[in-house]
C-alpha cells in the first residue's frame, strides 16, 4: 500500500485505534490504513512482543498473565501499541521508553526494518516515527519476572485511579494537552475557571479539566474551537502555552481542492 501510494502520489494516512485523534469534519483525503487487525501478542523469554493493532492495555494484561512486570503503567491507556510508540505514551510515572527494546517498522519506501528503541528518539509524548515515515508493525518490550499478585495489585490501583478521576462516561479523545514544564495542564485549566465551559456539543470536563468531552453530538469543529479557547485563556491568565497532545487530521467540510 505504501509503495502504491508513493507511485500514484495518493495521500496516505495511518490510523490505529484513533483514541488520541480528532478527524476534521470534512474527513481525510486519500488512503487511510488501519492496522487494528494486527492483534497478536506473544511471549519470548522475558519479552512481550505485541503487534501494532493490539491495544496497549491488552499487552499489559498479557504481561500480567505471564507474571512479567514493567507494563503496569499502560493498563489504562486506550490506544494501540503502534499509537503508544508513536507518542511515547505514558501514565502514572511510566512511559513506553522505559521498557521498549525495539520496533519492527515499514519505512516510507515500503521496506521492513527493525529499529532499536534508542533510535526512535522517544521523549515526552513524542518520537521520530512520523518524521522518519515509519509504520510500526510490532513492538518488543523487555520486561522482568515478577509476582502475579503484586503486578495485579498495581494494575488494580491504577485502574481505580483512572476510573475515579477521568470522565470515562463521555466520549473524548483522552488527555488533550501535554504537560507544560513546571505546570500541570489540568490545574491551569481548572484555575482558569474553564470546567463546564464549551462550544457546541463539546465542553471542558467538570471531572478532569485535562479532558474535553463530547456532551451532545459535538463536531470536530466544536472540539477544536474548545481547544483553541482553552489555549487562549490559559495563555492570557498565566502566560503559559498549552501544546496539544491530541493529533488533528483531515480537512474541514467544503474543501474541494484535490491538491490539499
PDB file of C-alpha atoms in Angstrom:
ATOM      1  CA  UNK A   1       0.000   0.000   0.000  1.00  0.00           C
ATOM      2  CA  UNK A   2       2.842   2.398   0.806  1.00  0.00           C
ATOM      3  CA  UNK A   3       4.585   1.664  -2.478  1.00  0.00           C
ATOM      4  CA  UNK A   4       1.290   2.085  -4.353  1.00  0.00           C
ATOM      5  CA  UNK A   5       0.623   5.422  -2.633  1.00  0.00           C
ATOM      6  CA  UNK A   6       4.141   6.612  -3.499  1.00  0.00           C
ATOM      7  CA  UNK A   7       3.809   5.510  -7.124  1.00  0.00           C
ATOM      8  CA  UNK A   8       0.393   7.099  -7.644  1.00  0.00           C
ATOM      9  CA  UNK A   9       1.029  10.187  -5.459  1.00  0.00           C
ATOM     10  CA  UNK A  10      -2.110   9.485  -3.407  1.00  0.00           C
ATOM     11  CA  UNK A  11      -2.109  10.953   0.136  1.00  0.00           C
ATOM     12  CA  UNK A  12      -1.588   8.257   2.768  1.00  0.00           C
ATOM     13  CA  UNK A  13      -2.701   8.335   6.423  1.00  0.00           C
ATOM     14  CA  UNK A  14      -2.197   5.684   9.084  1.00  0.00           C
ATOM     15  CA  UNK A  15      -4.693   5.237  11.931  1.00  0.00           C
ATOM     16  CA  UNK A  16      -4.531   2.982  14.941  1.00  0.00           C
ATOM     17  CA  UNK A  17      -7.418   2.997  17.383  1.00  0.00           C
ATOM     18  CA  UNK A  18      -7.960   6.746  16.849  1.00  0.00           C
ATOM     19  CA  UNK A  19      -8.137   7.274  20.604  1.00  0.00           C
ATOM     20  CA  UNK A  20      -5.946  10.403  20.628  1.00  0.00           C
ATOM     21  CA  UNK A  21      -7.050  11.785  17.264  1.00  0.00           C
ATOM     22  CA  UNK A  22      -9.583  14.325  16.003  1.00  0.00           C
ATOM     23  CA  UNK A  23     -10.599  13.994  12.355  1.00  0.00           C
ATOM     24  CA  UNK A  24     -11.874  17.271  10.923  1.00  0.00           C
ATOM     25  CA  UNK A  25     -15.487  17.289   9.727  1.00  0.00           C
ATOM     26  CA  UNK A  26     -14.534  17.064   6.038  1.00  0.00           C
ATOM     27  CA  UNK A  27     -12.769  13.752   6.536  1.00  0.00           C
ATOM     28  CA  UNK A  28      -9.379  12.510   5.348  1.00  0.00           C
ATOM     29  CA  UNK A  29      -8.436  12.592   1.684  1.00  0.00           C
ATOM     30  CA  UNK A  30      -6.713   9.629   0.013  1.00  0.00           C
ATOM     31  CA  UNK A  31      -5.819   6.253   1.533  1.00  0.00           C
ATOM     32  CA  UNK A  32      -6.465   5.649   5.229  1.00  0.00           C
ATOM     33  CA  UNK A  33      -4.840   2.463   6.502  1.00  0.00           C
ATOM     34  CA  UNK A  34      -5.763   0.878   9.828  1.00  0.00           C
ATOM     35  CA  UNK A  35      -3.765  -1.904  11.460  1.00  0.00           C
ATOM     36  CA  UNK A  36      -6.465  -2.755  14.019  1.00  0.00           C
ATOM     37  CA  UNK A  37      -6.437  -6.417  12.950  1.00  0.00           C
ATOM     38  CA  UNK A  38      -2.749  -6.795  13.829  1.00  0.00           C
ATOM     39  CA  UNK A  39      -3.706  -8.118  17.260  1.00  0.00           C
ATOM     40  CA  UNK A  40      -1.240 -10.869  18.172  1.00  0.00           C
ATOM     41  CA  UNK A  41       0.596 -10.643  21.494  1.00  0.00           C
ATOM     42  CA  UNK A  42       3.163 -13.292  22.412  1.00  0.00           C
ATOM     43  CA  UNK A  43       5.985 -14.020  24.842  1.00  0.00           C
ATOM     44  CA  UNK A  44       9.603 -14.815  24.066  1.00  0.00           C
ATOM     45  CA  UNK A  45      11.618 -15.302  27.229  1.00  0.00           C
ATOM     46  CA  UNK A  46      11.122 -12.203  29.362  1.00  0.00           C
ATOM     47  CA  UNK A  47       9.932 -10.185  26.386  1.00  0.00           C
ATOM     48  CA  UNK A  48       6.389  -9.380  25.270  1.00  0.00           C
ATOM     49  CA  UNK A  49       6.059  -8.908  21.522  1.00  0.00           C
ATOM     50  CA  UNK A  50       2.855  -7.130  20.516  1.00  0.00           C
ATOM     51  CA  UNK A  51       1.582  -6.315  17.047  1.00  0.00           C
ATOM     52  CA  UNK A  52       0.787  -2.669  16.472  1.00  0.00           C
ATOM     53  CA  UNK A  53      -3.003  -3.012  16.277  1.00  0.00           C
ATOM     54  CA  UNK A  54      -3.289  -4.637  19.703  1.00  0.00           C
ATOM     55  CA  UNK A  55      -4.348  -2.300  22.491  1.00  0.00           C
ATOM     56  CA  UNK A  56      -1.531  -1.410  24.854  1.00  0.00           C
ATOM     57  CA  UNK A  57      -4.000  -2.319  27.636  1.00  0.00           C
ATOM     58  CA  UNK A  58      -4.148  -5.869  26.264  1.00  0.00           C
ATOM     59  CA  UNK A  59      -0.356  -6.060  26.131  1.00  0.00           C
ATOM     60  CA  UNK A  60      -0.242  -5.091  29.816  1.00  0.00           C
ATOM     61  CA  UNK A  61      -2.882  -7.711  30.662  1.00  0.00           C
ATOM     62  CA  UNK A  62      -0.922 -10.349  28.771  1.00  0.00           C
ATOM     63  CA  UNK A  63       2.193  -9.397  30.745  1.00  0.00           C
ATOM     64  CA  UNK A  64       0.184  -9.789  33.963  1.00  0.00           C
ATOM     65  CA  UNK A  65      -0.984 -13.223  32.823  1.00  0.00           C
ATOM     66  CA  UNK A  66       2.663 -14.181  32.242  1.00  0.00           C
ATOM     67  CA  UNK A  67       3.809 -12.617  35.564  1.00  0.00           C
ATOM     68  CA  UNK A  68       6.033 -10.116  33.782  1.00  0.00           C
ATOM     69  CA  UNK A  69       6.462  -6.642  35.265  1.00  0.00           C
ATOM     70  CA  UNK A  70       7.182  -3.340  33.532  1.00  0.00           C
ATOM     71  CA  UNK A  71       3.998  -2.605  31.587  1.00  0.00           C
ATOM     72  CA  UNK A  72       1.699  -1.897  34.516  1.00  0.00           C
ATOM     73  CA  UNK A  73       1.626   1.855  33.813  1.00  0.00           C
ATOM     74  CA  UNK A  74      -0.150   1.224  30.493  1.00  0.00           C
ATOM     75  CA  UNK A  75      -3.116  -0.705  31.901  1.00  0.00           C
ATOM     76  CA  UNK A  76      -5.417   2.306  31.431  1.00  0.00           C
ATOM     77  CA  UNK A  77      -4.107   3.742  28.161  1.00  0.00           C
ATOM     78  CA  UNK A  78      -6.805   3.208  25.477  1.00  0.00           C
ATOM     79  CA  UNK A  79      -4.642   3.401  22.345  1.00  0.00           C
ATOM     80  CA  UNK A  80      -2.928   0.735  20.269  1.00  0.00           C
ATOM     81  CA  UNK A  81       0.636  -0.453  20.659  1.00  0.00           C
ATOM     82  CA  UNK A  82       1.585   1.401  17.470  1.00  0.00           C
ATOM     83  CA  UNK A  83      -0.012   4.597  18.736  1.00  0.00           C
ATOM     84  CA  UNK A  84       1.689   4.171  22.111  1.00  0.00           C
ATOM     85  CA  UNK A  85       5.088   4.062  20.412  1.00  0.00           C
ATOM     86  CA  UNK A  86       4.211   6.970  18.118  1.00  0.00           C
ATOM     87  CA  UNK A  87       3.623   9.303  21.056  1.00  0.00           C
ATOM     88  CA  UNK A  88       5.718   7.518  23.705  1.00  0.00           C
ATOM     89  CA  UNK A  89       2.528   7.070  25.701  1.00  0.00           C
ATOM     90  CA  UNK A  90       2.736   7.143  29.448  1.00  0.00           C
ATOM     91  CA  UNK A  91       0.772   7.358  32.667  1.00  0.00           C
ATOM     92  CA  UNK A  92       1.344   7.301  36.417  1.00  0.00           C
ATOM     93  CA  UNK A  93       5.107   7.727  36.231  1.00  0.00           C
ATOM     94  CA  UNK A  94       5.824   5.213  33.466  1.00  0.00           C
ATOM     95  CA  UNK A  95       6.190   5.510  29.700  1.00  0.00           C
ATOM     96  CA  UNK A  96       6.882   3.338  26.684  1.00  0.00           C
ATOM     97  CA  UNK A  97      10.578   4.275  26.517  1.00  0.00           C
ATOM     98  CA  UNK A  98      11.099   2.660  29.942  1.00  0.00           C
ATOM     99  CA  UNK A  99      10.542  -0.857  28.612  1.00  0.00           C
ATOM    100  CA  UNK A 100      10.656  -0.771  24.799  1.00  0.00           C
ATOM    101  CA  UNK A 101      13.550  -2.727  23.288  1.00  0.00           C
ATOM    102  CA  UNK A 102      12.850  -2.389  19.567  1.00  0.00           C
ATOM    103  CA  UNK A 103      10.179  -1.969  16.915  1.00  0.00           C
ATOM    104  CA  UNK A 104       9.567  -3.666  13.592  1.00  0.00           C
ATOM    105  CA  UNK A 105       8.560  -0.960  11.127  1.00  0.00           C
ATOM    106  CA  UNK A 106       7.825  -0.342   7.472  1.00  0.00           C
ATOM    107  CA  UNK A 107       9.614   2.757   6.225  1.00  0.00           C
ATOM    108  CA  UNK A 108       8.422   5.397   3.771  1.00  0.00           C
ATOM    109  CA  UNK A 109       9.768   3.343   0.851  1.00  0.00           C
ATOM    110  CA  UNK A 110       7.867   0.223   1.872  1.00  0.00           C
ATOM    111  CA  UNK A 111      10.875  -1.655   3.296  1.00  0.00           C
ATOM    112  CA  UNK A 112      10.750  -3.580   6.595  1.00  0.00           C
ATOM    113  CA  UNK A 113      13.282  -2.574   9.254  1.00  0.00           C
ATOM    114  CA  UNK A 114      13.967  -3.372  12.896  1.00  0.00           C
ATOM    115  CA  UNK A 115      14.745  -0.212  14.827  1.00  0.00           C
ATOM    116  CA  UNK A 116      16.234  -0.102  18.329  1.00  0.00           C
ATOM    117  CA  UNK A 117      14.268   1.907  20.901  1.00  0.00           C
ATOM    118  CA  UNK A 118      17.124   4.385  21.339  1.00  0.00           C
ATOM    119  CA  UNK A 119      16.923   5.220  17.637  1.00  0.00           C
ATOM    120  CA  UNK A 120      13.260   6.282  17.876  1.00  0.00           C
ATOM    121  CA  UNK A 121      14.035   9.451  19.881  1.00  0.00           C
ATOM    122  CA  UNK A 122      11.369   8.650  22.457  1.00  0.00           C
ATOM    123  CA  UNK A 123      10.777  11.767  24.540  1.00  0.00           C
ATOM    124  CA  UNK A 124       7.800  13.204  26.432  1.00  0.00           C
ATOM    125  CA  UNK A 125       4.772  12.322  24.265  1.00  0.00           C
ATOM    126  CA  UNK A 126       6.805  12.267  21.088  1.00  0.00           C
ATOM    127  CA  UNK A 127       9.117  10.196  18.873  1.00  0.00           C
ATOM    128  CA  UNK A 128      10.676  10.416  15.427  1.00  0.00           C
ATOM    129  CA  UNK A 129       8.288   7.813  13.996  1.00  0.00           C
ATOM    130  CA  UNK A 130       6.283  10.349  11.993  1.00  0.00           C
ATOM    131  CA  UNK A 131       9.362  12.296  10.918  1.00  0.00           C
ATOM    132  CA  UNK A 132      11.002   9.109   9.640  1.00  0.00           C
ATOM    133  CA  UNK A 133       7.790   7.980   7.944  1.00  0.00           C
ATOM    134  CA  UNK A 134       7.728   4.709   9.881  1.00  0.00           C
ATOM    135  CA  UNK A 135       4.687   2.493  10.284  1.00  0.00           C
ATOM    136  CA  UNK A 136       5.017   0.290  13.361  1.00  0.00           C
ATOM    137  CA  UNK A 137       4.222  -3.382  12.734  1.00  0.00           C
ATOM    138  CA  UNK A 138       5.167  -4.791  16.140  1.00  0.00           C
ATOM    139  CA  UNK A 139       6.928  -3.775  19.328  1.00  0.00           C
ATOM    140  CA  UNK A 140       9.236  -5.763  21.600  1.00  0.00           C
ATOM    141  CA  UNK A 141       9.035  -4.891  25.302  1.00  0.00           C
ATOM    142  CA  UNK A 142      11.846  -6.068  27.604  1.00  0.00           C
ATOM    143  CA  UNK A 143      10.266  -6.921  30.967  1.00  0.00           C
ATOM    144  CA  UNK A 144      11.230  -8.668  34.197  1.00  0.00           C
ATOM    145  CA  UNK A 145       9.873 -11.657  36.078  1.00  0.00           C
ATOM    146  CA  UNK A 146       7.543 -10.513  38.826  1.00  0.00           C
ATOM    147  CA  UNK A 147       4.900 -11.810  41.203  1.00  0.00           C
ATOM    148  CA  UNK A 148       1.436 -12.061  39.695  1.00  0.00           C
ATOM    149  CA  UNK A 149      -0.372 -10.811  42.782  1.00  0.00           C
ATOM    150  CA  UNK A 150       1.911  -7.765  43.106  1.00  0.00           C
ATOM    151  CA  UNK A 151       1.577  -6.854  39.438  1.00  0.00           C
ATOM    152  CA  UNK A 152      -2.207  -7.246  39.668  1.00  0.00           C
ATOM    153  CA  UNK A 153      -2.372  -5.059  42.774  1.00  0.00           C
ATOM    154  CA  UNK A 154      -0.546  -2.246  40.976  1.00  0.00           C
ATOM    155  CA  UNK A 155      -2.781  -2.534  37.920  1.00  0.00           C
ATOM    156  CA  UNK A 156      -5.944  -2.632  40.043  1.00  0.00           C
ATOM    157  CA  UNK A 157      -4.834   0.521  41.861  1.00  0.00           C
ATOM    158  CA  UNK A 158      -4.033   2.371  38.621  1.00  0.00           C
ATOM    159  CA  UNK A 159      -7.333   1.273  37.076  1.00  0.00           C
ATOM    160  CA  UNK A 160      -9.221   2.591  40.107  1.00  0.00           C
ATOM    161  CA  UNK A 161      -7.406   5.929  39.897  1.00  0.00           C
ATOM    162  CA  UNK A 162      -8.199   6.228  36.205  1.00  0.00           C
ATOM    163  CA  UNK A 163     -11.876   5.310  36.541  1.00  0.00           C
ATOM    164  CA  UNK A 164     -12.432   7.572  39.560  1.00  0.00           C
ATOM    165  CA  UNK A 165     -10.680  10.643  38.144  1.00  0.00           C
ATOM    166  CA  UNK A 166     -11.282  10.555  34.380  1.00  0.00           C
ATOM    167  CA  UNK A 167     -14.629  11.306  32.629  1.00  0.00           C
ATOM    168  CA  UNK A 168     -14.988   7.877  31.054  1.00  0.00           C
ATOM    169  CA  UNK A 169     -18.783   8.236  30.992  1.00  0.00           C
ATOM    170  CA  UNK A 170     -18.485  10.541  27.954  1.00  0.00           C
ATOM    171  CA  UNK A 171     -16.699  10.148  24.605  1.00  0.00           C
ATOM    172  CA  UNK A 172     -13.420  12.024  24.398  1.00  0.00           C
ATOM    173  CA  UNK A 173     -10.005  11.797  22.753  1.00  0.00           C
ATOM    174  CA  UNK A 174      -8.243  11.423  26.081  1.00  0.00           C
ATOM    175  CA  UNK A 175      -5.876  13.903  27.653  1.00  0.00           C
ATOM    176  CA  UNK A 176      -5.822  16.874  25.276  1.00  0.00           C
ATOM    177  CA  UNK A 177      -2.686  18.780  26.254  1.00  0.00           C
ATOM    178  CA  UNK A 178       0.910  17.951  27.075  1.00  0.00           C
ATOM    179  CA  UNK A 179       2.216  18.879  30.499  1.00  0.00           C
ATOM    180  CA  UNK A 180       3.892  22.312  30.292  1.00  0.00           C
ATOM    181  CA  UNK A 181       7.309  22.481  32.014  1.00  0.00           C
ATOM    182  CA  UNK A 182       6.762  23.340  35.651  1.00  0.00           C
ATOM    183  CA  UNK A 183       2.960  23.100  35.490  1.00  0.00           C
ATOM    184  CA  UNK A 184       0.052  20.684  35.182  1.00  0.00           C
ATOM    185  CA  UNK A 185      -2.246  21.363  32.238  1.00  0.00           C
ATOM    186  CA  UNK A 186      -5.378  20.281  34.125  1.00  0.00           C
ATOM    187  CA  UNK A 187      -4.596  22.553  37.077  1.00  0.00           C
ATOM    188  CA  UNK A 188      -4.038  25.558  34.783  1.00  0.00           C
ATOM    189  CA  UNK A 189      -7.348  24.903  33.028  1.00  0.00           C
ATOM    190  CA  UNK A 190      -9.157  24.412  36.321  1.00  0.00           C
ATOM    191  CA  UNK A 191      -7.692  27.619  37.752  1.00  0.00           C
ATOM    192  CA  UNK A 192      -8.853  29.432  34.594  1.00  0.00           C
ATOM    193  CA  UNK A 193     -12.455  28.558  35.552  1.00  0.00           C
ATOM    194  CA  UNK A 194     -12.971  26.703  32.283  1.00  0.00           C
ATOM    195  CA  UNK A 195     -14.531  23.483  33.593  1.00  0.00           C
ATOM    196  CA  UNK A 196     -18.031  23.117  32.184  1.00  0.00           C
ATOM    197  CA  UNK A 197     -17.358  25.751  29.526  1.00  0.00           C
ATOM    198  CA  UNK A 198     -17.903  24.659  25.956  1.00  0.00           C
ATOM    199  CA  UNK A 199     -18.779  25.369  22.354  1.00  0.00           C
ATOM    200  CA  UNK A 200     -21.481  23.431  20.546  1.00  0.00           C
ATOM    201  CA  UNK A 201     -21.578  19.900  21.939  1.00  0.00           C
ATOM    202  CA  UNK A 202     -18.020  19.895  23.331  1.00  0.00           C
ATOM    203  CA  UNK A 203     -17.008  21.128  26.759  1.00  0.00           C
ATOM    204  CA  UNK A 204     -14.193  21.026  29.271  1.00  0.00           C
ATOM    205  CA  UNK A 205     -14.877  18.155  31.663  1.00  0.00           C
ATOM    206  CA  UNK A 206     -16.081  19.055  35.149  1.00  0.00           C
ATOM    207  CA  UNK A 207     -14.486  15.827  36.418  1.00  0.00           C
ATOM    208  CA  UNK A 208     -10.986  16.306  34.988  1.00  0.00           C
ATOM    209  CA  UNK A 209     -10.035  19.624  33.414  1.00  0.00           C
ATOM    210  CA  UNK A 210      -7.457  17.988  31.152  1.00  0.00           C
ATOM    211  CA  UNK A 211     -10.244  16.339  29.135  1.00  0.00           C
ATOM    212  CA  UNK A 212     -12.689  17.828  26.654  1.00  0.00           C
ATOM    213  CA  UNK A 213     -15.786  15.661  26.386  1.00  0.00           C
ATOM    214  CA  UNK A 214     -18.470  15.204  23.773  1.00  0.00           C
ATOM    215  CA  UNK A 215     -21.626  16.044  25.711  1.00  0.00           C
ATOM    216  CA  UNK A 216     -24.085  16.387  22.827  1.00  0.00           C
ATOM    217  CA  UNK A 217     -23.215  15.331  19.271  1.00  0.00           C
ATOM    218  CA  UNK A 218     -20.145  17.560  19.123  1.00  0.00           C
ATOM    219  CA  UNK A 219     -18.483  18.087  15.766  1.00  0.00           C
ATOM    220  CA  UNK A 220     -14.736  18.177  15.246  1.00  0.00           C
ATOM    221  CA  UNK A 221     -15.107  21.924  14.696  1.00  0.00           C
ATOM    222  CA  UNK A 222     -16.737  22.250  18.139  1.00  0.00           C
ATOM    223  CA  UNK A 223     -13.935  20.269  19.715  1.00  0.00           C
ATOM    224  CA  UNK A 224     -11.140  22.222  18.012  1.00  0.00           C
ATOM    225  CA  UNK A 225     -12.846  25.502  18.951  1.00  0.00           C
ATOM    226  CA  UNK A 226     -12.858  24.490  22.625  1.00  0.00           C
ATOM    227  CA  UNK A 227      -9.170  23.540  22.414  1.00  0.00           C
ATOM    228  CA  UNK A 228      -8.345  26.975  20.991  1.00  0.00           C
ATOM    229  CA  UNK A 229     -10.483  28.691  23.646  1.00  0.00           C
ATOM    230  CA  UNK A 230      -8.613  26.852  26.407  1.00  0.00           C
ATOM    231  CA  UNK A 231      -5.224  27.681  24.907  1.00  0.00           C
ATOM    232  CA  UNK A 232      -6.047  31.368  24.568  1.00  0.00           C
ATOM    233  CA  UNK A 233      -7.489  31.636  28.088  1.00  0.00           C
ATOM    234  CA  UNK A 234      -4.575  29.889  29.789  1.00  0.00           C
ATOM    235  CA  UNK A 235      -2.106  31.986  27.803  1.00  0.00           C
ATOM    236  CA  UNK A 236      -3.934  35.182  28.843  1.00  0.00           C
ATOM    237  CA  UNK A 237      -4.239  34.268  32.530  1.00  0.00           C
ATOM    238  CA  UNK A 238      -0.928  32.504  33.168  1.00  0.00           C
ATOM    239  CA  UNK A 239       1.228  33.265  30.107  1.00  0.00           C
ATOM    240  CA  UNK A 240       1.665  29.519  29.547  1.00  0.00           C
ATOM    241  CA  UNK A 241       1.401  27.905  26.121  1.00  0.00           C
ATOM    242  CA  UNK A 242      -0.555  24.658  26.153  1.00  0.00           C
ATOM    243  CA  UNK A 243       0.672  22.293  23.458  1.00  0.00           C
ATOM    244  CA  UNK A 244      -1.771  19.746  22.071  1.00  0.00           C
ATOM    245  CA  UNK A 245      -1.176  16.081  22.783  1.00  0.00           C
ATOM    246  CA  UNK A 246      -4.102  15.098  20.571  1.00  0.00           C
ATOM    247  CA  UNK A 247      -3.484  14.931  16.809  1.00  0.00           C
ATOM    248  CA  UNK A 248      -5.786  16.743  14.372  1.00  0.00           C
ATOM    249  CA  UNK A 249      -6.117  15.169  10.925  1.00  0.00           C
ATOM    250  CA  UNK A 250      -8.099  15.755   7.733  1.00  0.00           C
ATOM    251  CA  UNK A 251      -9.765  18.827   6.350  1.00  0.00           C
ATOM    252  CA  UNK A 252     -12.776  20.994   7.074  1.00  0.00           C
ATOM    253  CA  UNK A 253     -16.101  20.482   5.350  1.00  0.00           C
ATOM    254  CA  UNK A 254     -16.488  22.109   1.955  1.00  0.00           C
ATOM    255  CA  UNK A 255     -12.824  21.787   0.945  1.00  0.00           C
ATOM    256  CA  UNK A 256     -12.733  20.707  -2.687  1.00  0.00           C
ATOM    257  CA  UNK A 257      -9.129  21.363  -3.709  1.00  0.00           C
ATOM    258  CA  UNK A 258      -7.819  17.936  -4.607  1.00  0.00           C
ATOM    259  CA  UNK A 259      -4.266  19.137  -4.038  1.00  0.00           C
ATOM    260  CA  UNK A 260      -4.932  19.942  -0.382  1.00  0.00           C
TER     261      UNK A 260
END
